[in-house]
Amino acid sequence: MAGGAHIETGGRHYEGEVTAFVLITCFVAAMGGLLFGYDLGITGGVTSMEPFLVKFFPTVYKQMLDDSSTNQYCKFDNQLLTLFTSSLYLAALIASFFAATTTRLFGRKPSMFLGGLFFLIGALLNGFAINVEMLIIGRIFLGFGVGYCNQSVPIYLSEMAPAKIRGALNIGFQMMITLGILGSNLINYATSRHKNGWRVSLGVGAVPAILLCVGSLCLEETPNSLIERGQHVKAKTMLQKIRGTNNVDEEYQDLVDASEAASKVENPWKNITRRRYRPQLTFCSFIPFFQQLTGINVIMFYAPVLFTILGFGSDASLMSAVITGGVNVLATLVSVFCVDKFGRRILFLEGGIQMLVCQIVVGIMIGMKFGLNGQGSFNKGEADILLVFICLYVAAFAWSWGPLGWLVPSEICSLEIRAAGQAINVAVNMFFTFGIAQVFLSLLCHLKFGLFFFFAAWVLVMTIFIAFLLPETKNVPVEEMNYVWKSHWFWNKYIPDDAVPPAYNSSKAAP
Ligand code: BGC
């Protein structure tokens, strides 16, 4: 396959094992994903709870009651309410740029701590909200929390992990996201029957936030970040500790070299736009864009609506929580076990094809049942078939674009552009999460069943994009990625010869 360049990493095989210390450290850091997942799952449920709407959005609630449309495509859509929901993603987008500076200048730990702290303040403001202002300010704090965590946690995980299990450890982040979504859906289900249940739903967000705050205080800083900030001795000791061996000279030297190269860079933002970083800039921008264009958040945010249409009645929200949430968690495990063995590309490609097929089937079935006017219903057998395809779609996302959307951008950037690259990744991701939440209901009303084909077309584009342009990065040490670009049929022309040792260039030049 065109993109599957053979990778030569200069023969680097660092010594070391997978230590318990590194596993525990990564587990604690991955908690950052819980915050994001919790929020992704909690808000949709809360904004459909009657007491919450009556208290904060009474006019919206009245309009909702007056809405008597039977068109299944054109569900009640209020921009103010969706804007409230998605304001968090805008706040996260802005925060990711500040987080980049904190992460680079002060380390990964302070960024994670701040992420937890912001989220804690936001959860408390929301849980105790007495007016809309408190609610919105709380949401902005939550957004800052998500921005800080999503910027720093994936970098932290990729830097701590030994190359051979970097994928699995990094996917701990996505694993926590999916657990956060599942947990929050179940909490919503339990609280939705109580008058002040929404306070519990919003306030419980404080729990993962406290876990992350306390956890991040106990964590150690990554060797890469210590060297970046001049603490060489500490960095070497840390490297020995996390690799479980004293023989870390080669890896340590590579980190020092990477740091020296990075210190020559004055402005990481300007730097990442330079020609030699074109591959990283491309993937840090397109991977999050494509991840959102898979349409996954249509399922995550609107599953209860979708399941009601499918005829699950009053159990729709519980069913959607348990079924899609459960599949999401379990299928993420598949990628934990496969990503370092079979690589990133195969997961991307298989996941893409599976999502494509599922979207086409779902689109055809909905089109045949609801036609253009949106009138109709499914019988039990049809609903079951549809459900199977929705689950297969969620599973495909969960072992491909879900985890890899966070893993790949965090492992491809060299130190001098890492914080900036990850900030771009988070910002683009948040922007399109926001955009899709905002326009989904009106898109469905206009494109009808064609909406599924719309997302299918994007999945086709992104799968071709990966097939031709993404090289395999499994088992390649983070600071050795230049070899990967240099051996790729398309990206090699962007990488100057001095980016890899002369011996490598002469070996390539040989017939
Ligand atoms: C995405 C989210 C999505 C979640 C679903 C994450 O990787 O960034 O937008 O809701 O996966 O599990």
Coordinates of C-alpha atoms and ligand atoms in Angstrom, one line a residue:
M1 CA 0.0 0.0 0.0
A2 CA 1.3 3.4 -0.9
G3 CA 1.3 4.9 2.6
G4 CA 2.8 1.9 4.2
A5 CA 6.4 2.8 3.9
H6 CA 9.0 0.5 5.3
I7 CA 10.3 2.2 8.4
E8 CA 13.9 2.3 9.4
T9 CA 14.6 4.0 12.6
G10 CA 18.3 3.9 12.6
G11 CA 18.3 0.6 14.3
R12 CA 17.3 2.1 17.7
H13 CA 16.2 -0.5 20.2
Y14 CA 16.3 1.1 23.6
E15 CA 16.8 -1.2 26.6
G16 CA 14.2 -1.4 29.3
E17 CA 11.1 -3.2 30.3
V18 CA 7.5 -2.3 31.1
T19 CA 7.7 -1.3 34.7
A20 CA 4.8 -1.3 37.2
F21 CA 5.7 2.3 37.9
V22 CA 5.1 3.3 34.3
L23 CA 1.8 1.4 34.2
I24 CA 0.5 3.1 37.4
T25 CA 1.7 6.5 36.3
C26 CA -0.1 6.2 33.0
F27 CA -3.3 4.9 34.6
V28 CA -3.4 8.0 36.8
A29 CA -2.7 10.4 34.0
A30 CA -5.3 8.7 31.8
M31 CA -7.9 9.9 34.3
G32 CA -7.9 13.1 32.3
G33 CA -10.0 11.3 29.8
L34 CA -12.7 10.7 32.4
L35 CA -13.4 14.4 32.6
F36 CA -13.9 14.7 28.8
G37 CA -15.9 11.6 28.6
Y38 CA -18.0 12.5 31.6
D39 CA -19.0 15.8 30.0
L40 CA -19.6 14.3 26.6
G41 CA -22.1 12.0 28.2
I42 CA -23.7 14.1 30.8
T43 CA -24.9 17.2 29.0
G44 CA -27.3 15.7 26.5
G45 CA -29.2 14.0 29.2
V46 CA -29.3 17.0 31.6
T47 CA -30.6 19.3 28.9
S48 CA -33.5 17.1 28.3
M49 CA -34.5 16.9 32.0
E50 CA -37.7 18.8 32.6
P51 CA -36.8 20.4 36.0
F52 CA -33.6 21.7 34.5
L53 CA -35.3 23.2 31.5
V54 CA -38.1 24.7 33.6
K55 CA -35.5 26.4 35.9
F56 CA -33.0 27.7 33.4
F57 CA -34.6 27.7 29.9
P58 CA -38.4 28.1 30.5
T59 CA -39.1 29.6 27.1
V60 CA -37.3 26.7 25.4
Y61 CA -39.3 24.3 27.4
K62 CA -42.5 25.9 26.4
Q63 CA -41.6 25.9 22.7
M64 CA -40.7 22.2 23.1
L65 CA -44.1 21.4 24.5
D66 CA -45.8 23.3 21.7
D67 CA -43.8 21.4 19.1
S68 CA -46.3 19.0 17.6
S69 CA -44.3 17.9 14.4
T70 CA -44.5 14.2 13.6
N71 CA -41.7 14.4 11.1
Q72 CA -39.0 12.0 12.4
Y73 CA -36.3 14.0 10.6
C74 CA -37.2 17.4 12.0
K75 CA -36.9 17.1 15.8
F76 CA -37.2 20.1 18.1
D77 CA -34.1 22.2 17.6
N78 CA -33.2 25.2 19.8
Q79 CA -29.9 26.9 18.9
L80 CA -29.7 28.6 22.4
L81 CA -29.8 25.2 24.1
T82 CA -27.3 23.7 21.8
L83 CA -25.1 26.7 22.1
F84 CA -25.1 26.3 25.9
T85 CA -24.1 22.7 25.4
S86 CA -21.4 23.4 23.0
S87 CA -20.0 26.5 24.7
L88 CA -17.7 24.1 26.5
Y89 CA -16.0 23.0 23.4
L90 CA -15.3 26.6 22.4
A91 CA -13.8 27.2 25.8
A92 CA -11.7 24.1 25.5
L93 CA -10.5 25.2 22.1
I94 CA -9.2 28.5 23.5
A95 CA -7.8 26.8 26.6
S96 CA -5.7 24.4 24.5
F97 CA -3.5 27.2 23.2
F98 CA -2.8 28.4 26.8
A99 CA -2.3 24.8 27.8
A100 CA 0.4 24.5 25.1
T101 CA 2.5 27.2 26.7
T102 CA 2.0 25.8 30.2
T103 CA 2.9 22.3 29.0
R104 CA 6.1 23.5 27.3
L105 CA 7.3 26.0 29.9
F106 CA 6.3 24.4 33.1
G107 CA 5.8 20.8 32.3
R108 CA 3.0 18.2 31.7
K109 CA 2.1 17.8 35.3
P110 CA 1.0 21.4 36.0
S111 CA -1.2 21.3 32.9
M112 CA -2.9 18.2 34.1
F113 CA -3.4 19.6 37.6
L114 CA -4.8 22.8 36.2
G115 CA -7.1 20.8 34.0
G116 CA -8.5 18.9 37.0
L117 CA -8.8 22.2 39.0
F118 CA -10.7 24.0 36.3
F119 CA -13.0 21.1 35.9
L120 CA -13.6 20.9 39.6
I121 CA -14.6 24.6 39.8
G122 CA -16.9 24.1 36.8
A123 CA -18.6 21.0 38.2
L124 CA -19.2 22.7 41.5
L125 CA -20.5 25.9 39.9
N126 CA -22.9 23.8 37.8
G127 CA -24.0 21.5 40.5
F128 CA -24.9 24.4 42.8
A129 CA -26.1 26.8 40.0
I130 CA -28.9 29.1 41.0
N131 CA -29.1 31.1 37.7
V132 CA -28.1 30.8 34.1
E133 CA -25.0 32.9 34.6
M134 CA -23.6 30.4 37.1
L135 CA -24.4 27.7 34.7
I136 CA -22.6 29.3 31.8
I137 CA -19.5 30.4 33.8
G138 CA -19.3 26.8 35.2
R139 CA -19.4 25.5 31.6
I140 CA -16.6 27.7 30.6
F141 CA -14.5 26.4 33.5
L142 CA -15.3 22.8 32.5
G143 CA -14.2 23.7 29.0
F144 CA -10.9 25.1 30.3
G145 CA -10.5 21.8 32.2
V146 CA -11.1 19.7 29.1
G147 CA -8.8 21.9 27.0
Y148 CA -5.9 21.6 29.5
C149 CA -6.3 17.8 30.0
N150 CA -6.7 16.9 26.3
Q151 CA -3.7 18.9 25.5
S152 CA -1.4 17.5 28.1
V153 CA -2.5 13.9 28.9
P154 CA -1.9 12.3 25.5
I155 CA 1.6 13.9 25.3
Y156 CA 2.3 12.8 28.8
L157 CA 1.3 9.2 28.0
S158 CA 3.2 9.1 24.8
E159 CA 6.4 10.4 26.4
M160 CA 6.3 8.1 29.5
A161 CA 5.5 4.9 27.5
P162 CA 8.3 2.7 26.1
A163 CA 7.9 2.7 22.3
K164 CA 6.8 -0.9 22.0
I165 CA 3.6 -0.4 24.1
R166 CA 3.1 3.3 23.5
G167 CA -0.1 2.7 21.6
A168 CA -1.7 0.6 24.3
L169 CA -0.8 3.1 27.1
N170 CA -1.9 6.1 25.2
I171 CA -5.2 4.5 24.4
G172 CA -5.8 4.4 28.2
F173 CA -6.9 8.0 27.6
Q174 CA -9.6 7.0 25.1
M175 CA -10.5 4.1 27.4
M176 CA -11.2 6.6 30.2
I177 CA -13.2 8.8 27.8
T178 CA -15.5 5.9 26.9
L179 CA -15.8 4.9 30.6
G180 CA -16.7 8.5 31.4
I181 CA -19.4 8.5 28.7
L182 CA -20.9 5.2 29.9
G183 CA -20.8 6.2 33.6
S184 CA -22.4 9.6 32.9
N185 CA -25.2 8.0 30.8
L186 CA -26.0 5.6 33.6
I187 CA -25.9 8.4 36.2
N188 CA -28.3 10.5 34.1
Y189 CA -30.6 7.6 33.8
A190 CA -30.7 7.2 37.6
T191 CA -31.1 11.0 38.3
S192 CA -33.5 11.8 35.6
R193 CA -36.5 10.7 37.8
H194 CA -35.7 13.1 40.6
K195 CA -36.5 16.8 40.8
N196 CA -32.9 18.0 41.6
G197 CA -31.3 15.0 39.8
W198 CA -29.6 17.4 37.3
R199 CA -27.6 18.9 40.2
V200 CA -26.3 15.4 41.0
S201 CA -25.5 14.7 37.4
L202 CA -23.6 18.0 36.9
G203 CA -22.0 17.9 40.4
V204 CA -20.6 14.4 40.2
G205 CA -18.2 15.7 37.6
A206 CA -16.2 16.9 40.7
V207 CA -15.2 13.3 41.4
P208 CA -13.0 12.6 38.4
A209 CA -11.7 16.1 38.7
I210 CA -10.6 15.6 42.3
L211 CA -9.0 12.2 41.3
L212 CA -7.1 14.0 38.5
C213 CA -5.9 16.9 40.8
V214 CA -4.7 14.6 43.5
G215 CA -3.3 12.0 41.0
S216 CA -1.4 14.6 39.1
L217 CA 0.3 15.9 42.2
C218 CA 1.6 12.4 42.9
L219 CA 2.8 11.9 39.3
E220 CA 6.4 12.3 38.1
E221 CA 7.3 14.6 35.2
T222 CA 8.3 13.0 31.9
P223 CA 12.0 12.8 31.1
N224 CA 11.4 14.7 27.9
S225 CA 9.9 17.6 29.8
L226 CA 12.6 17.6 32.4
I227 CA 15.3 17.8 29.8
E228 CA 13.3 20.5 27.9
R229 CA 13.5 22.6 31.1
G230 CA 17.2 21.9 31.8
Q231 CA 16.9 19.4 34.6
H232 CA 19.2 16.8 33.0
V233 CA 20.2 14.8 36.1
K234 CA 16.7 14.4 37.3
A235 CA 15.6 13.4 33.8
K236 CA 18.2 10.6 33.6
T237 CA 17.2 9.2 37.0
M238 CA 13.6 9.4 35.9
L239 CA 14.3 7.6 32.7
Q240 CA 16.1 4.8 34.6
K241 CA 13.1 4.5 37.0
I242 CA 10.5 4.3 34.3
R243 CA 12.4 1.9 32.1
G244 CA 13.6 -0.3 35.0
T245 CA 17.2 -0.3 34.0
N246 CA 20.4 1.8 34.4
N247 CA 21.3 1.3 30.8
V248 CA 19.3 4.2 29.3
D249 CA 22.2 6.1 27.7
E250 CA 21.1 5.7 24.1
E251 CA 17.5 6.8 24.8
Y252 CA 18.7 9.6 27.1
Q253 CA 21.1 10.9 24.5
D254 CA 18.3 11.0 21.9
L255 CA 16.1 13.0 24.3
V256 CA 19.0 15.4 24.9
D257 CA 19.6 15.8 21.1
A258 CA 15.9 16.4 20.6
S259 CA 15.9 19.0 23.3
E260 CA 18.9 20.8 21.9
A261 CA 17.2 21.0 18.5
A262 CA 14.1 22.2 20.2
S263 CA 15.9 24.9 22.2
K264 CA 17.0 26.6 18.9
V265 CA 13.4 27.2 18.1
E266 CA 12.2 30.6 19.1
N267 CA 8.5 30.3 18.3
P268 CA 6.9 26.9 18.2
W269 CA 3.8 28.2 16.5
K270 CA 5.7 29.7 13.6
N271 CA 8.0 26.7 13.6
I272 CA 5.2 24.2 13.0
T273 CA 4.3 26.0 9.8
R274 CA 7.7 25.4 8.3
R275 CA 8.0 23.1 5.4
R276 CA 9.9 20.4 7.2
Y277 CA 7.0 20.0 9.7
R278 CA 4.4 19.8 6.9
P279 CA 3.5 16.2 7.7
Q280 CA 2.9 16.9 11.4
L281 CA 0.9 20.0 10.6
T282 CA -1.2 18.1 8.2
F283 CA -2.0 15.2 10.5
C284 CA -2.5 17.4 13.6
S285 CA -5.1 19.3 11.6
F286 CA -6.8 16.6 9.5
I287 CA -7.0 13.8 12.0
P288 CA -9.2 15.6 14.5
F289 CA -11.2 17.1 11.6
F290 CA -11.8 13.7 10.1
Q291 CA -12.5 12.1 13.6
Q292 CA -15.4 14.4 14.0
L293 CA -16.6 14.0 10.4
T294 CA -17.1 10.3 11.1
G295 CA -20.3 11.5 12.7
I296 CA -19.6 9.6 16.0
N297 CA -21.0 12.4 18.1
V298 CA -24.3 12.2 16.4
I299 CA -24.6 8.9 18.1
M300 CA -23.0 10.1 21.4
F301 CA -25.2 13.2 21.7
Y302 CA -28.4 12.1 20.1
A303 CA -28.6 8.4 20.8
P304 CA -31.7 8.8 23.0
V305 CA -33.5 10.6 20.2
L306 CA -32.4 8.0 17.7
F307 CA -33.4 5.1 19.9
T308 CA -36.8 6.6 20.5
I309 CA -37.3 6.8 16.8
L310 CA -36.3 3.1 16.6
G311 CA -39.2 2.3 19.0
F312 CA -37.5 1.7 22.3
G313 CA -40.0 4.0 24.0
S314 CA -39.4 5.2 27.5
D315 CA -36.4 2.9 27.9
A316 CA -34.6 4.6 25.0
S317 CA -32.1 6.5 27.0
L318 CA -31.1 3.6 29.2
M319 CA -30.9 1.3 26.2
S320 CA -28.8 3.7 24.3
A321 CA -26.5 4.3 27.3
V322 CA -25.9 0.6 27.9
I323 CA -25.8 -0.6 24.3
T324 CA -23.8 2.1 22.5
G325 CA -21.8 3.1 25.7
G326 CA -21.0 -0.6 26.4
V327 CA -19.9 -1.4 22.9
N328 CA -17.8 1.8 22.9
V329 CA -15.9 0.6 26.0
L330 CA -15.5 -3.0 24.9
A331 CA -14.4 -2.2 21.4
T332 CA -11.7 0.2 22.7
L333 CA -10.1 -2.7 24.4
V334 CA -9.6 -4.3 21.0
S335 CA -7.4 -1.4 20.0
V336 CA -5.5 -1.6 23.2
F337 CA -4.4 -5.1 22.4
C338 CA -4.0 -4.6 18.6
V339 CA -2.4 -1.2 18.2
D340 CA 1.2 -2.1 18.9
K341 CA 1.0 -5.5 17.4
F342 CA -0.7 -4.8 14.1
G343 CA -0.2 -1.1 13.9
R344 CA -2.2 2.1 13.5
R345 CA -2.8 1.9 9.8
I346 CA -4.7 -1.4 9.7
L347 CA -7.0 -0.2 12.5
F348 CA -7.7 3.0 10.7
L349 CA -8.4 1.2 7.4
E350 CA -10.5 -1.6 8.8
G351 CA -12.4 0.8 11.0
G352 CA -13.0 3.1 8.1
I353 CA -14.4 0.4 5.8
Q354 CA -16.6 -1.0 8.6
M355 CA -18.0 2.5 9.4
L356 CA -18.6 3.1 5.8
V357 CA -20.6 -0.1 5.3
C358 CA -22.7 0.5 8.4
Q359 CA -23.5 4.1 7.5
I360 CA -24.7 3.1 4.1
V361 CA -26.9 0.3 5.5
V362 CA -28.4 2.6 8.2
G363 CA -29.0 5.3 5.6
I364 CA -30.8 2.9 3.2
M365 CA -32.9 1.4 5.9
I366 CA -34.0 4.8 7.3
G367 CA -34.6 6.1 3.8
M368 CA -36.8 3.1 2.9
K369 CA -38.8 3.4 6.1
F370 CA -39.2 7.2 6.5
G371 CA -38.8 8.2 2.9
L372 CA -38.6 11.9 2.2
N373 CA -41.4 13.1 4.5
G374 CA -40.1 11.5 7.7
Q375 CA -43.3 9.5 8.4
G376 CA -43.1 5.9 9.4
S377 CA -41.9 3.4 12.1
F378 CA -39.8 0.3 12.4
N379 CA -41.1 -3.1 13.4
K380 CA -39.1 -5.1 16.0
G381 CA -37.1 -7.1 13.6
E382 CA -36.1 -4.1 11.5
A383 CA -35.2 -2.1 14.7
D384 CA -32.9 -5.0 15.8
I385 CA -31.1 -5.1 12.5
L386 CA -30.6 -1.4 12.6
L387 CA -29.3 -1.6 16.2
V388 CA -26.8 -4.2 15.1
F389 CA -25.4 -1.9 12.4
I390 CA -25.3 1.1 14.8
C391 CA -23.3 -1.1 17.3
L392 CA -21.0 -2.2 14.5
Y393 CA -20.4 1.4 13.6
V394 CA -19.7 2.4 17.2
A395 CA -17.3 -0.5 17.6
A396 CA -15.4 0.4 14.4
F397 CA -15.0 3.9 15.6
A398 CA -13.9 2.7 19.0
W399 CA -11.0 0.7 17.7
S400 CA -9.9 3.1 15.0
W401 CA -10.6 6.9 14.8
G402 CA -11.5 7.2 18.5
P403 CA -8.2 6.2 20.1
L404 CA -6.0 6.9 17.1
G405 CA -7.4 10.4 16.9
W406 CA -5.6 11.1 20.1
L407 CA -2.7 8.7 19.8
V408 CA -1.2 9.6 16.4
P409 CA -1.0 13.4 16.8
S410 CA 0.7 13.0 20.2
E411 CA 3.4 10.6 18.9
I412 CA 4.3 12.1 15.6
C413 CA 5.6 15.6 16.7
S414 CA 9.2 16.1 17.6
L415 CA 9.8 18.0 20.9
E416 CA 10.1 21.4 19.4
I417 CA 6.6 21.3 17.9
R418 CA 4.9 18.8 20.3
A419 CA 3.0 21.2 22.5
A420 CA 1.9 23.3 19.5
G421 CA 0.9 20.3 17.4
Q422 CA -1.2 18.9 20.2
A423 CA -2.9 22.3 20.8
I424 CA -3.9 22.3 17.1
N425 CA -5.2 18.8 17.4
V426 CA -7.4 19.7 20.4
A427 CA -8.5 23.0 18.9
V428 CA -9.6 21.5 15.6
N429 CA -11.3 18.6 17.4
M430 CA -13.2 20.9 19.7
F431 CA -14.2 23.2 16.9
F432 CA -15.8 20.4 14.9
T433 CA -17.3 18.8 18.0
F434 CA -18.9 22.1 18.6
G435 CA -19.9 22.5 14.9
I436 CA -21.5 19.1 14.6
A437 CA -23.5 19.4 17.8
Q438 CA -24.7 22.8 16.6
V439 CA -25.8 21.8 13.1
F440 CA -26.7 18.2 13.4
L441 CA -30.5 18.6 14.0
S442 CA -30.9 21.1 11.2
L443 CA -28.8 19.0 8.9
L444 CA -31.0 16.0 9.6
C445 CA -34.1 18.0 8.9
H446 CA -32.7 19.1 5.5
L447 CA -30.6 16.1 4.3
K448 CA -33.0 13.5 5.9
F449 CA -31.7 10.0 5.5
G450 CA -29.0 11.5 3.2
L451 CA -27.2 12.7 6.3
F452 CA -25.9 9.1 6.8
F453 CA -24.5 9.2 3.2
F454 CA -23.0 12.6 3.9
F455 CA -20.9 11.1 6.8
A456 CA -20.3 8.0 4.8
A457 CA -18.7 10.1 2.0
W458 CA -16.4 11.7 4.6
V459 CA -15.4 8.3 5.9
L460 CA -14.5 7.3 2.4
V461 CA -12.3 10.4 2.0
M462 CA -10.5 9.9 5.3
T463 CA -9.9 6.2 4.6
I464 CA -8.2 7.1 1.3
F465 CA -6.3 9.8 3.0
I466 CA -4.9 7.4 5.6
A467 CA -4.2 4.7 3.0
F468 CA -2.0 7.0 1.0
L469 CA -0.5 9.5 3.4
L470 CA -0.1 8.0 6.9
P471 CA 3.0 6.0 7.5
E472 CA 3.1 3.3 10.2
T473 CA 4.3 4.6 13.5
K474 CA 4.0 1.6 15.7
N475 CA 7.1 0.8 17.8
V476 CA 9.0 3.9 16.6
P477 CA 10.5 5.9 19.4
V478 CA 8.9 9.4 19.6
E479 CA 12.1 11.2 19.1
E480 CA 12.9 9.1 16.0
M481 CA 9.9 9.9 13.9
N482 CA 12.0 11.7 11.2
Y483 CA 13.1 8.4 9.9
V484 CA 9.4 7.6 9.2
W485 CA 8.8 10.7 7.2
K486 CA 12.1 10.4 5.4
S487 CA 11.2 6.9 4.2
H488 CA 7.7 7.8 3.1
W489 CA 7.0 8.2 -0.7
F490 CA 5.1 11.5 -0.3
W491 CA 6.6 13.2 2.8
N492 CA 10.3 12.5 2.2
K493 CA 10.7 15.6 0.0
Y494 CA 9.6 17.8 2.9
I495 CA 12.3 16.4 5.3
P496 CA 15.8 17.9 4.9
D497 CA 18.7 15.6 4.9
D498 CA 20.1 17.0 8.1
A499 CA 17.0 15.9 10.0
V500 CA 18.4 12.3 10.1
P501 CA 22.0 11.2 10.6
P502 CA 24.2 11.2 7.4
A503 CA 24.6 7.4 7.6
Y504 CA 20.9 7.0 7.0
N505 CA 21.0 9.2 3.9
S506 CA 23.9 7.4 2.4
S507 CA 22.3 4.0 3.0
K508 CA 19.1 5.2 1.2
A509 CA 21.2 6.6 -1.7
A510 CA 22.7 3.2 -2.2
P511 CA 21.1 1.2 -5.1
Ligands
BGC1 C1 -13.9 11.8 20.5 C2 -15.2 12.3 21.0 C3 -16.2 11.1 21.0 C4 -15.6 10.0 21.8 C5 -16.5 8.8 21.7 C6 -13.4 10.6 21.3 O1 -12.2 10.2 20.8 O2 -12.9 12.9 20.5 O3 -15.6 13.3 20.2 O4 -17.4 11.5 21.6 O5 -14.3 9.6 21.3 O6 -16.0 7.7 22.4

